[in-house]
Coordinates of C-alpha atoms in Angstrom, one line a residue:
Chain A
M1 CA 15.0 23.8 -16.5
S2 CA 13.2 27.0 -15.4
G3 CA 9.7 28.3 -15.6
Y4 CA 6.5 26.5 -14.8
L5 CA 7.1 23.5 -17.0
G6 CA 10.7 23.2 -15.7
S7 CA 9.6 20.9 -12.9
Y8 CA 7.8 18.7 -15.4
A9 CA 10.9 18.6 -17.6
T10 CA 12.8 17.2 -14.6
L11 CA 10.2 14.5 -14.2
G12 CA 10.5 13.7 -17.9
L13 CA 14.3 13.6 -17.4
L14 CA 13.9 11.1 -14.6
I15 CA 11.8 8.8 -16.9
V16 CA 14.3 9.1 -19.7
V17 CA 17.2 8.3 -17.3
G18 CA 15.2 5.4 -15.9
A19 CA 14.6 3.9 -19.3
L20 CA 18.3 4.4 -20.2
V21 CA 19.3 2.6 -17.0
F22 CA 17.1 -0.3 -17.9
V23 CA 18.3 -0.5 -21.5
G24 CA 21.9 -0.5 -20.2
A25 CA 21.1 -3.1 -17.6
F26 CA 19.4 -5.4 -20.2
S27 CA 22.4 -5.1 -22.5
A28 CA 24.7 -5.9 -19.6
N29 CA 22.5 -8.9 -18.9
R30 CA 22.9 -10.0 -22.5
L31 CA 26.7 -9.7 -22.3
L32 CA 27.0 -11.4 -18.9
S33 CA 24.5 -14.3 -19.3
P34 CA 25.8 -17.6 -20.8
S35 CA 26.3 -17.3 -24.5
A36 CA 26.1 -21.0 -25.4
P37 CA 23.5 -22.5 -23.1
N38 CA 22.5 -26.1 -23.1
P39 CA 20.0 -26.8 -25.8
A40 CA 17.8 -29.2 -23.9
P41 CA 14.6 -30.3 -25.5
D42 CA 11.4 -28.7 -24.2
K43 CA 13.4 -26.0 -22.4
Y44 CA 11.4 -23.2 -23.8
R45 CA 8.0 -24.6 -22.9
N46 CA 6.0 -22.8 -20.3
Y47 CA 7.0 -23.5 -16.7
E48 CA 3.5 -23.0 -15.5
C49 CA 3.6 -24.9 -12.3
G50 CA 6.5 -27.2 -12.9
L51 CA 4.5 -30.1 -14.5
D52 CA 3.9 -30.4 -18.2
P53 CA 1.4 -27.7 -19.2
V54 CA -2.1 -29.0 -19.8
G55 CA -4.2 -27.3 -22.5
G56 CA -3.6 -23.9 -24.1
D57 CA -2.0 -20.9 -22.6
W58 CA -5.3 -19.1 -21.9
A59 CA -7.5 -19.5 -19.0
Q60 CA -11.1 -18.3 -18.8
A61 CA -11.3 -15.4 -16.3
Q62 CA -14.3 -14.3 -14.4
I63 CA -16.3 -11.4 -16.0
R64 CA -16.1 -9.8 -12.6
Y65 CA -12.6 -8.5 -13.3
Y66 CA -14.2 -6.4 -16.1
L67 CA -16.9 -5.1 -13.8
Y68 CA -14.3 -4.1 -11.2
A69 CA -12.5 -2.2 -13.9
F70 CA -15.7 -0.3 -14.6
L71 CA -16.2 0.5 -11.0
Y72 CA -12.6 1.7 -10.9
V73 CA -13.2 4.1 -13.7
L74 CA -16.2 5.4 -11.9
F75 CA -14.3 6.2 -8.7
A76 CA -11.1 7.3 -10.5
V77 CA -13.1 10.0 -12.3
E78 CA -14.8 10.9 -9.0
S79 CA -11.3 11.4 -7.4
V80 CA -10.2 13.5 -10.3
F81 CA -13.1 15.9 -9.5
L82 CA -12.6 15.6 -5.7
F83 CA -9.0 16.5 -5.7
P84 CA -9.2 20.1 -6.9
W85 CA -12.3 20.6 -4.9
A86 CA -10.5 19.5 -1.7
V87 CA -7.8 22.0 -2.2
I88 CA -10.0 25.1 -2.5
Y89 CA -13.4 24.3 -1.0
D90 CA -12.7 26.2 2.3
R91 CA -11.9 29.5 0.6
P92 CA -14.2 32.2 1.9
E93 CA -15.8 32.9 -1.5
F94 CA -17.4 29.4 -1.7
G95 CA -19.1 28.9 1.6
A96 CA -21.3 26.0 2.6
S97 CA -22.8 25.5 -0.8
A98 CA -19.5 24.0 -2.1
V99 CA -19.7 21.3 0.5
V100 CA -23.4 20.6 -0.1
E101 CA -22.8 20.4 -3.9
M102 CA -19.9 18.0 -3.4
G103 CA -22.1 15.9 -1.1
I104 CA -24.7 15.6 -3.8
F105 CA -22.0 14.6 -6.3
V106 CA -20.5 12.0 -4.1
A107 CA -24.0 10.7 -3.2
V108 CA -24.8 10.2 -6.9
L109 CA -21.6 8.2 -7.4
A110 CA -22.2 6.3 -4.1
L111 CA -25.6 5.4 -5.7
G112 CA -23.6 3.6 -8.5
L113 CA -21.7 1.7 -5.9
L114 CA -24.9 0.8 -4.1
Y115 CA -26.4 -0.4 -7.4
A116 CA -23.4 -2.7 -8.0
W117 CA -23.7 -3.9 -4.4
R118 CA -27.4 -4.7 -4.7
K119 CA -26.8 -6.4 -8.0
R120 CA -24.3 -8.6 -6.2
V121 CA -21.4 -7.6 -8.5
L122 CA -19.2 -7.1 -5.4
R123 CA -19.8 -10.7 -4.2
W124 CA -17.1 -12.9 -5.6
T125 CA -18.8 -16.3 -5.7
Chain B
M1 CA 18.7 32.0 16.9
K2 CA 15.7 31.1 14.8
Y3 CA 15.9 29.1 11.6
L4 CA 13.1 30.5 9.5
A5 CA 12.4 30.7 5.8
Q6 CA 14.0 27.4 5.2
D7 CA 10.9 25.6 3.9
P8 CA 11.0 25.4 0.2
T9 CA 8.0 26.7 -1.6
L10 CA 6.9 25.9 -5.2
A11 CA 8.8 29.1 -6.3
N12 CA 12.1 27.4 -5.2
F13 CA 11.8 24.6 -7.7
G14 CA 12.8 24.6 -11.3
H15 CA 15.8 26.9 -10.8
D16 CA 18.5 24.3 -10.4
V17 CA 21.6 24.2 -12.6
W18 CA 21.7 21.3 -15.0
W19 CA 24.4 19.4 -13.2
L20 CA 22.6 19.8 -9.9
V21 CA 19.5 18.2 -11.4
L22 CA 21.7 15.4 -12.7
I23 CA 23.3 14.9 -9.3
K24 CA 19.8 14.7 -7.7
V25 CA 18.5 12.2 -10.3
V26 CA 21.5 9.9 -9.8
A27 CA 21.2 10.3 -6.0
V28 CA 17.5 9.3 -6.2
F29 CA 18.4 6.2 -8.2
A30 CA 21.3 5.3 -5.9
L31 CA 19.2 5.9 -2.8
L32 CA 16.4 3.7 -4.1
L33 CA 18.7 0.9 -5.0
V34 CA 20.5 0.9 -1.7
L35 CA 17.2 1.1 0.2
T36 CA 15.9 -1.8 -1.8
L37 CA 18.9 -4.0 -1.0
F38 CA 18.6 -2.9 2.6
T39 CA 14.9 -3.5 2.9
I40 CA 15.2 -7.1 1.6
M41 CA 17.8 -7.8 4.3
Y42 CA 15.8 -5.8 6.9
E43 CA 12.7 -7.9 6.1
R44 CA 14.5 -11.2 6.2
K45 CA 16.3 -10.4 9.4
V46 CA 13.2 -9.1 11.2
V47 CA 11.0 -12.0 10.0
A48 CA 13.7 -14.4 11.1
R49 CA 13.9 -12.9 14.5
M50 CA 10.1 -13.0 14.9
A51 CA 10.2 -16.7 13.9
V52 CA 13.1 -17.3 16.4
R53 CA 15.7 -18.4 13.8
P54 CA 19.0 -16.8 12.8
G55 CA 18.1 -15.7 9.2
P56 CA 20.7 -15.2 6.5
N57 CA 24.1 -14.9 8.2
Q58 CA 26.7 -16.1 5.7
V59 CA 27.5 -13.5 3.1
G60 CA 29.3 -10.4 4.5
P61 CA 29.2 -9.1 8.0
N62 CA 26.2 -10.9 9.7
G63 CA 24.8 -11.7 6.3
W64 CA 24.1 -8.1 5.4
L65 CA 25.4 -8.5 1.9
Q66 CA 23.1 -11.4 1.0
S67 CA 20.7 -9.4 -1.1
L68 CA 23.5 -7.7 -2.9
M69 CA 24.9 -11.1 -3.9
D70 CA 21.5 -12.3 -5.0
G71 CA 21.0 -9.2 -7.1
M72 CA 24.5 -9.6 -8.6
K73 CA 23.9 -13.2 -9.4
L74 CA 20.7 -12.8 -11.5
P75 CA 22.2 -10.9 -14.5
F76 CA 24.7 -13.8 -14.9
K77 CA 21.8 -16.3 -15.4
E78 CA 20.6 -17.6 -18.7
E79 CA 17.3 -16.0 -19.8
I80 CA 14.6 -18.4 -20.8
I81 CA 11.7 -16.8 -22.7
P82 CA 8.9 -19.3 -23.3
I83 CA 7.9 -19.9 -26.9
T84 CA 4.3 -19.0 -26.2
A85 CA 5.3 -15.5 -24.9
D86 CA 4.6 -12.3 -26.8
K87 CA 8.2 -11.2 -27.1
V88 CA 7.7 -7.4 -27.4
V89 CA 5.3 -7.1 -24.5
Y90 CA 7.2 -9.6 -22.5
F91 CA 10.2 -7.3 -22.7
L92 CA 8.3 -4.1 -22.2
A93 CA 6.4 -5.2 -19.0
P94 CA 9.4 -5.2 -16.6
V95 CA 10.6 -1.9 -18.1
I96 CA 7.2 -0.3 -17.4
A97 CA 7.1 -1.7 -13.9
G98 CA 10.6 -0.6 -13.1
T99 CA 10.5 2.9 -14.6
C100 CA 7.1 3.7 -12.9
A101 CA 8.5 2.6 -9.6
F102 CA 11.2 5.3 -9.8
I103 CA 9.0 8.2 -10.6
T104 CA 7.4 8.6 -7.2
F105 CA 10.6 9.6 -5.5
A106 CA 11.0 12.6 -7.8
V107 CA 8.5 14.5 -5.8
I108 CA 9.3 13.2 -2.3
P109 CA 10.9 15.9 -0.1
F110 CA 13.9 14.6 1.8
G111 CA 14.6 17.8 3.7
P112 CA 14.5 21.6 3.7
M113 CA 16.7 24.0 1.7
V114 CA 20.3 23.0 1.8
S115 CA 23.4 24.3 0.0
I116 CA 25.1 21.9 -2.4
F117 CA 28.5 23.3 -3.7
G118 CA 27.3 26.8 -2.9
H119 CA 23.9 26.5 -4.5
R120 CA 20.8 27.0 -2.3
T121 CA 18.4 24.2 -3.4
P122 CA 15.6 22.2 -1.9
L123 CA 16.5 18.6 -0.9
Q124 CA 14.0 17.3 -3.4
L125 CA 14.3 16.5 -7.0
T126 CA 11.3 18.5 -8.2
D127 CA 7.9 19.6 -7.1
V128 CA 4.8 20.5 -9.0
P129 CA 1.5 21.9 -7.9
V130 CA -0.1 18.5 -8.4
A131 CA 2.8 16.4 -7.0
V132 CA 0.5 13.9 -5.3
L133 CA -1.4 13.3 -8.5
V134 CA 1.9 12.5 -10.1
I135 CA 2.5 9.8 -7.5
L136 CA -1.0 8.4 -8.0
A137 CA -0.5 8.4 -11.8
A138 CA 2.8 6.5 -11.4
T139 CA 1.3 3.8 -9.2
S140 CA -1.6 3.5 -11.7
M141 CA 0.9 3.1 -14.6
S142 CA 2.7 0.3 -12.7
V143 CA -0.5 -1.8 -13.0
Y144 CA 0.3 -2.0 -16.7
G145 CA 3.6 -3.7 -16.0
I146 CA 1.9 -6.4 -14.0
V147 CA -1.1 -7.1 -16.2
L148 CA 1.0 -7.0 -19.4
S149 CA 3.6 -9.4 -17.9
G150 CA 0.8 -11.8 -17.0
W151 CA -0.7 -11.6 -20.4
A152 CA 2.5 -11.7 -22.4
S153 CA 3.9 -14.8 -20.6
G154 CA 1.4 -17.0 -22.5
S155 CA 0.9 -19.2 -19.6
T156 CA -2.2 -19.9 -17.4
Y157 CA -1.1 -19.1 -13.9
P158 CA 0.7 -15.8 -14.7
L159 CA -2.4 -14.7 -16.6
L160 CA -4.6 -15.4 -13.6
G161 CA -2.1 -13.8 -11.3
G162 CA -1.8 -10.7 -13.4
L163 CA -5.6 -10.3 -13.6
R164 CA -5.9 -10.8 -9.8
S165 CA -3.2 -8.4 -9.2
S166 CA -4.6 -5.7 -11.4
A167 CA -8.1 -6.0 -9.9
Q168 CA -6.5 -5.8 -6.5
M169 CA -4.4 -2.8 -7.3
I170 CA -7.1 -0.7 -8.9
S171 CA -9.5 -1.5 -6.1
Y172 CA -7.1 -0.4 -3.4
E173 CA -5.9 2.5 -5.5
V174 CA -9.4 4.0 -5.3
A175 CA -9.4 3.7 -1.5
M176 CA -5.9 5.1 -1.4
G177 CA -6.7 8.1 -3.6
L178 CA -9.8 8.9 -1.6
S179 CA -7.9 8.7 1.7
I180 CA -5.5 11.4 0.5
V181 CA -8.4 13.8 -0.2
A182 CA -8.7 14.5 3.5
V183 CA -5.0 15.6 3.5
F184 CA -5.7 17.9 0.6
M185 CA -8.6 19.3 2.5
T186 CA -6.6 20.0 5.6
A187 CA -3.4 21.2 3.9
G188 CA -5.0 23.2 1.1
T189 CA -2.4 22.1 -1.4
M190 CA -1.4 19.1 -3.5
S191 CA 2.4 19.8 -3.6
T192 CA 4.4 17.5 -1.4
S193 CA 6.6 20.2 0.0
G194 CA 3.5 22.3 0.7
I195 CA 1.9 19.4 2.6
V196 CA 5.1 19.0 4.8
H197 CA 5.1 22.7 5.4
A198 CA 1.4 22.6 6.5
Q199 CA 2.3 19.9 9.1
A200 CA 5.0 22.2 10.6
G201 CA 3.0 23.0 13.7
G202 CA -0.5 23.1 15.0
A203 CA -2.3 26.3 16.1
Q204 CA -1.8 27.2 19.7
A205 CA -4.8 26.7 21.9
N206 CA -6.5 29.8 23.3
W207 CA -6.8 28.2 26.8
D208 CA -3.8 27.5 28.9
I209 CA -2.5 25.3 31.7
F210 CA -0.6 27.5 34.1
G211 CA 0.4 29.8 31.3
W212 CA 1.3 27.1 28.8
H213 CA -0.7 27.1 25.6
P214 CA -0.7 23.5 24.4
Q215 CA -0.2 23.2 20.6
A216 CA -2.7 21.1 18.6
P217 CA -1.1 18.1 17.0
S218 CA 0.2 18.8 13.5
W219 CA 0.7 15.4 12.0
Y220 CA -2.1 14.4 9.6
A221 CA -1.8 10.9 11.0
I222 CA -3.5 12.3 14.1
V223 CA -5.5 15.2 12.7
T224 CA -7.1 12.9 10.0
L225 CA -6.8 9.6 11.7
P226 CA -9.4 7.7 9.7
S227 CA -7.6 8.6 6.5
F228 CA -4.3 7.4 7.9
V229 CA -5.8 4.1 8.8
I230 CA -7.4 3.7 5.4
Y231 CA -4.1 4.8 3.7
A232 CA -2.1 2.2 5.7
I233 CA -4.4 -0.6 4.8
S234 CA -4.7 0.3 1.2
A235 CA -1.0 0.8 0.9
V236 CA -0.5 -2.9 1.9
G237 CA -3.1 -3.9 -0.6
E238 CA -1.6 -1.7 -3.3
T239 CA 1.9 -3.2 -3.0
N240 CA 0.7 -6.8 -3.0
R241 CA 2.2 -7.4 0.4
A242 CA 1.1 -10.0 3.1
P243 CA -1.6 -10.4 4.3
F244 CA -2.9 -9.2 0.9
D245 CA -0.3 -11.0 -1.3
L246 CA -2.9 -12.9 -3.2
P247 CA -1.3 -12.4 -6.7
E248 CA 1.6 -14.4 -5.4
A249 CA -0.4 -17.0 -3.4
E250 CA 2.0 -19.9 -4.0
S251 CA -0.5 -22.6 -3.3
E252 CA -2.9 -21.2 -5.9
L253 CA -1.0 -19.4 -8.5
V254 CA 2.7 -20.6 -8.3
G255 CA 4.6 -17.3 -8.5
G256 CA 1.9 -15.1 -9.9
Y257 CA 2.5 -12.8 -12.8
L258 CA 6.3 -13.3 -12.8
T259 CA 6.3 -17.1 -12.9
E260 CA 7.7 -17.2 -16.5
Y261 CA 10.3 -14.6 -16.0
S262 CA 13.9 -15.4 -15.4
S263 CA 17.3 -13.7 -15.1
F264 CA 17.4 -10.0 -15.0
K265 CA 13.8 -9.4 -15.9
F266 CA 12.8 -11.3 -12.8
A267 CA 15.2 -9.1 -10.8
M268 CA 13.4 -6.1 -12.4
F269 CA 10.0 -7.2 -11.0
Y270 CA 11.5 -7.9 -7.7
L271 CA 13.1 -4.5 -7.6
A272 CA 9.9 -2.8 -8.7
E273 CA 8.0 -4.6 -5.9
Y274 CA 10.3 -3.5 -3.2
I275 CA 10.6 0.0 -4.5
A276 CA 6.8 0.2 -4.5
M277 CA 6.9 -0.7 -0.8
I278 CA 9.4 2.0 -0.2
N279 CA 7.3 4.4 -2.2
V280 CA 4.2 4.0 -0.3
S281 CA 6.2 4.2 3.0
A282 CA 7.8 7.5 1.8
V283 CA 4.5 8.9 0.7
G284 CA 2.9 7.9 4.0
A285 CA 5.7 9.5 5.9
T286 CA 5.4 12.7 3.8
L287 CA 1.6 13.0 3.9
F288 CA 0.8 11.8 7.3
L289 CA 3.9 11.7 9.5
G290 CA 5.2 15.2 8.9
G291 CA 7.8 14.3 6.2
W292 CA 11.3 15.4 7.0
R293 CA 10.3 17.4 10.1
V294 CA 11.6 16.2 13.4
P295 CA 9.0 14.6 15.7
W296 CA 7.4 16.5 18.5
P297 CA 9.5 16.4 21.7
L298 CA 12.7 16.9 19.7
S299 CA 11.3 19.7 17.7
L300 CA 11.2 21.9 20.9
I301 CA 15.0 21.9 21.2
D302 CA 16.4 25.4 20.4
H303 CA 13.4 26.4 18.3
G304 CA 13.7 23.5 15.9
V305 CA 17.4 23.4 15.3
L306 CA 17.0 19.7 14.4
N307 CA 14.9 20.7 11.4
H308 CA 17.8 22.6 9.9
S309 CA 19.3 21.6 6.5
W310 CA 20.6 18.0 6.3
F311 CA 19.1 16.9 9.6
G312 CA 15.8 16.4 7.6
L313 CA 17.2 13.4 5.8
I314 CA 17.7 11.5 9.1
W315 CA 14.1 12.0 10.3
F316 CA 12.7 11.2 6.9
L317 CA 14.6 8.0 6.5
G318 CA 13.7 7.1 10.1
K319 CA 10.0 7.5 9.4
V320 CA 10.3 5.4 6.2
L321 CA 12.0 2.6 8.1
I322 CA 9.3 2.7 10.8
F323 CA 6.7 2.4 8.1
L324 CA 8.6 -0.5 6.5
F325 CA 8.9 -2.2 9.8
G326 CA 5.1 -2.1 9.9
F327 CA 4.9 -3.9 6.6
I328 CA 7.4 -6.6 7.8
W329 CA 5.6 -7.1 11.1
L330 CA 2.3 -7.6 9.2
R331 CA 3.9 -10.2 7.0
A332 CA 5.3 -12.1 10.0
T333 CA 2.0 -12.0 11.9
L334 CA -1.0 -12.3 9.7
P335 CA -2.2 -15.1 7.5
R336 CA -3.3 -14.4 3.9
L337 CA -6.8 -13.3 3.3
R338 CA -9.1 -15.1 0.9
Y339 CA -9.6 -13.2 -2.4
D340 CA -13.3 -12.5 -2.0
Q341 CA -12.9 -11.3 1.6
F342 CA -10.1 -9.1 0.4
M343 CA -12.2 -7.5 -2.3
R344 CA -15.1 -7.1 0.1
L345 CA -12.9 -5.2 2.5
G346 CA -11.8 -2.8 -0.2
W347 CA -15.2 -2.1 -1.8
K348 CA -17.7 -2.5 1.0
V349 CA -15.7 -1.2 4.0
L350 CA -12.9 1.1 3.0
L351 CA -14.6 2.9 0.2
P352 CA -17.9 3.8 1.8
A353 CA -16.1 4.7 5.1
N354 CA -13.8 6.9 3.1
L355 CA -16.6 8.8 1.4
V356 CA -18.5 9.3 4.6
W357 CA -15.4 10.5 6.4
I358 CA -14.6 13.0 3.6
L359 CA -18.1 14.5 3.9
I360 CA -18.0 14.5 7.7
L361 CA -14.6 16.3 7.6
A362 CA -16.0 18.9 5.1
G363 CA -19.0 19.4 7.3
I364 CA -16.8 19.9 10.4
K365 CA -14.5 22.4 8.7
T366 CA -17.5 24.4 7.3
T367 CA -19.3 24.5 10.6
Q368 CA -16.2 25.6 12.3
R369 CA -16.1 28.6 10.0
T370 CA -19.7 29.5 10.4
P371 CA -19.9 32.6 12.6
T372 CA -23.4 32.0 14.1
G373 CA -23.5 29.4 16.7
N374 CA -27.1 28.4 16.2
T375 CA -26.7 27.1 12.7
R376 CA -23.8 25.0 13.7
W377 CA -25.7 23.3 16.5
F378 CA -28.7 22.7 14.1
V379 CA -26.4 21.1 11.6
I380 CA -24.7 18.8 14.2
A381 CA -28.1 17.9 15.7
G382 CA -29.5 17.1 12.3
V383 CA -26.5 14.8 11.4
V384 CA -26.8 13.0 14.8
V385 CA -30.6 12.5 14.3
V386 CA -30.1 11.2 10.8
A387 CA -27.4 8.8 11.9
L388 CA -29.5 7.5 14.8
I389 CA -32.5 6.9 12.5
A390 CA -30.3 5.1 10.0
V391 CA -28.9 2.9 12.8
F392 CA -32.3 2.0 14.2
L393 CA -34.1 1.4 10.9
W394 CA -31.3 -0.6 9.3
P395 CA -32.7 -4.0 8.3
E396 CA -31.3 -6.9 10.3
K397 CA -29.6 -9.5 8.3
K398 CA -30.9 -13.0 8.6
G399 CA -28.3 -15.7 8.3
P400 CA -29.0 -19.1 6.7
E401 CA -30.4 -21.6 9.2
A402 CA -28.2 -24.4 10.4
P403 CA -29.2 -27.8 8.8
S404 CA -30.8 -30.3 11.1
T405 CA -29.3 -33.6 12.0
E406 CA -31.7 -35.5 9.7
Q407 CA -30.7 -33.4 6.8
L408 CA -27.0 -34.0 7.5
E409 CA -27.6 -37.7 7.8
E410 CA -29.4 -37.7 4.5
Q411 CA -26.5 -35.9 2.9
L412 CA -24.1 -38.4 4.3
A413 CA -26.1 -41.4 3.0
Q414 CA -25.9 -39.9 -0.5
L415 CA -22.1 -39.9 -0.5
P416 CA -20.5 -42.6 -2.6
E417 CA -18.8 -45.6 -1.0
G418 CA -15.3 -44.9 0.1
S419 CA -15.7 -41.2 0.5
F420 CA -13.5 -39.1 2.7
P421 CA -14.2 -39.8 6.4
L422 CA -16.4 -37.2 8.0
P423 CA -16.2 -35.9 11.6
P424 CA -19.1 -37.0 13.9
L425 CA -22.4 -35.3 13.2
D426 CA -23.0 -34.1 16.7
L427 CA -19.7 -32.1 16.3
Q428 CA -18.4 -33.2 19.6
V429 CA -14.8 -32.3 19.9
P430 CA -12.8 -35.3 21.0
P431 CA -10.9 -34.7 24.2
S432 CA -7.3 -33.6 23.6
P433 CA -4.7 -36.4 24.2
R434 CA -2.6 -33.8 26.0
L435 CA -5.4 -33.1 28.5
Q436 CA -5.7 -36.9 29.2
R437 CA -2.0 -37.1 30.0
L438 CA -2.1 -34.2 32.3
T439 CA -5.0 -35.5 34.3
G440 CA -3.5 -39.0 34.3
Q441 CA -0.3 -37.8 35.9
R442 CA -2.1 -36.0 38.7
E443 CA -2.6 -37.9 41.9
P444 CA -5.6 -37.4 44.1
A445 CA -4.8 -35.2 47.1
T446 CA -5.0 -36.7 50.5
V447 CA -6.8 -34.3 52.8
G448 CA -7.0 -34.8 56.5
G449 CA -6.9 -38.1 58.4
G450 CA -10.3 -39.8 57.9
T451 CA -10.4 -43.2 56.2
D452 CA -7.5 -43.2 53.8
E453 CA -6.8 -46.4 51.9
K454 CA -3.0 -45.9 51.9
E455 CA -2.8 -46.1 55.7
N456 CA -4.4 -49.6 55.7

């Protein structure tokens, strides 16, 4: 647990312990829950909204969810480039040009948002 | 006596003995579980008080053990997995949601360097140079838990709830990630302990009031106020809390993505949801409210004695609880937004405002550094002129014209027989019955002598 990757190893340990806790909890649940439950008919059908389910288990979803996912990728990538820039942009060796360049980069991506806006992708109905 | 050199730096991490790491891991888990149980009760008590009712008061002293009992009960329940469910993914989804919820607290600083059994160690599980990125990654991963649970349930409403929830979370995650950029720009680091250290104290002003040099505020909630506002709003959206709790809008989607879950898996989602709330509160307290550092007037006592060692834990938990109170207050006060309004707020208001704010902040910081005064004024004047031109030349929006009475009557005539009764077309509001009663009870005042009928 030392060296540069030591901190990451601790993070990994946390994930492993978390998964172990859940596996343990699920097995405890299996032991504790009723072992011979009432075999009522239709018990394992969907609950849905309390009434008998109508139709299949799929619903048609709006295509907009897909477009929002695309926009998310656009801005998630933008943030990935913004974060390291934000940490070091004010070091003396960069000067004002770093800010101007990032302004241009953000403007190009904002253009993407503007395009989606004008195409009425952001309007829900 | 001065307490210096107690701030952990990145060099202090990664040197712990294995049993110390284990103790910290267990402590993080225990703290999160206890905080979750407490938060559920805290929420129910506060909401009850705001609604002027007693709230849960049966189990334990004043009802404070209610959430513990609820949690204990769930593993004893039979688990019903619907036949249409995809078994593997149905099992994996709550595990993903739960595990991801725990990661964030690994990089949250609870306090400065302390000594545990003779070992000097920071009161924080671990820290990495990109700690805030780890937090963002963990919250992104938890979207998987939600969308997969909705998909794997094999049922209509959970599917729709899961889709809605994932669209909502990714939208507000963009706003949240961009609001943190201003913090990076001001602090110059992405490690959480570094950000807390950067909020230790503002620079002293070079002017004075009777010999007192006032200090600039050091909390990023004040220094980068727009970012804090955007963070607070997007934190509520990110955690699916009221007024943005659309994935669980009961009247539209039953219970949302966890409708088909029962027994312990349901408890898992519930736990993940509350831990997510605690997570964003803790991150907000760390990034914007000075982390474990004692708030301003108290920080003056004896050169910051209250920042020393374990005291940090008190201030940190206090700030988290204040943040959580804000969440609960919102839930008790505001009605739920409509989904399209909600998405509009995220993409058309928060996101552009965020981008503009980042550029403005970068501009301000760069001009502050520029040695020559003239360039600075030119830049500021240029920005002001551009903003004014944009404001004046912005095209005005024309709303749709109101339909005339004839059009409305025509519409009304086309309705089939026996349709739902419509309000009068002139839209005159009928007088309130309460108003009539009030005026009816009032008697006309008799003023002066004159011709009064009662005297006759």
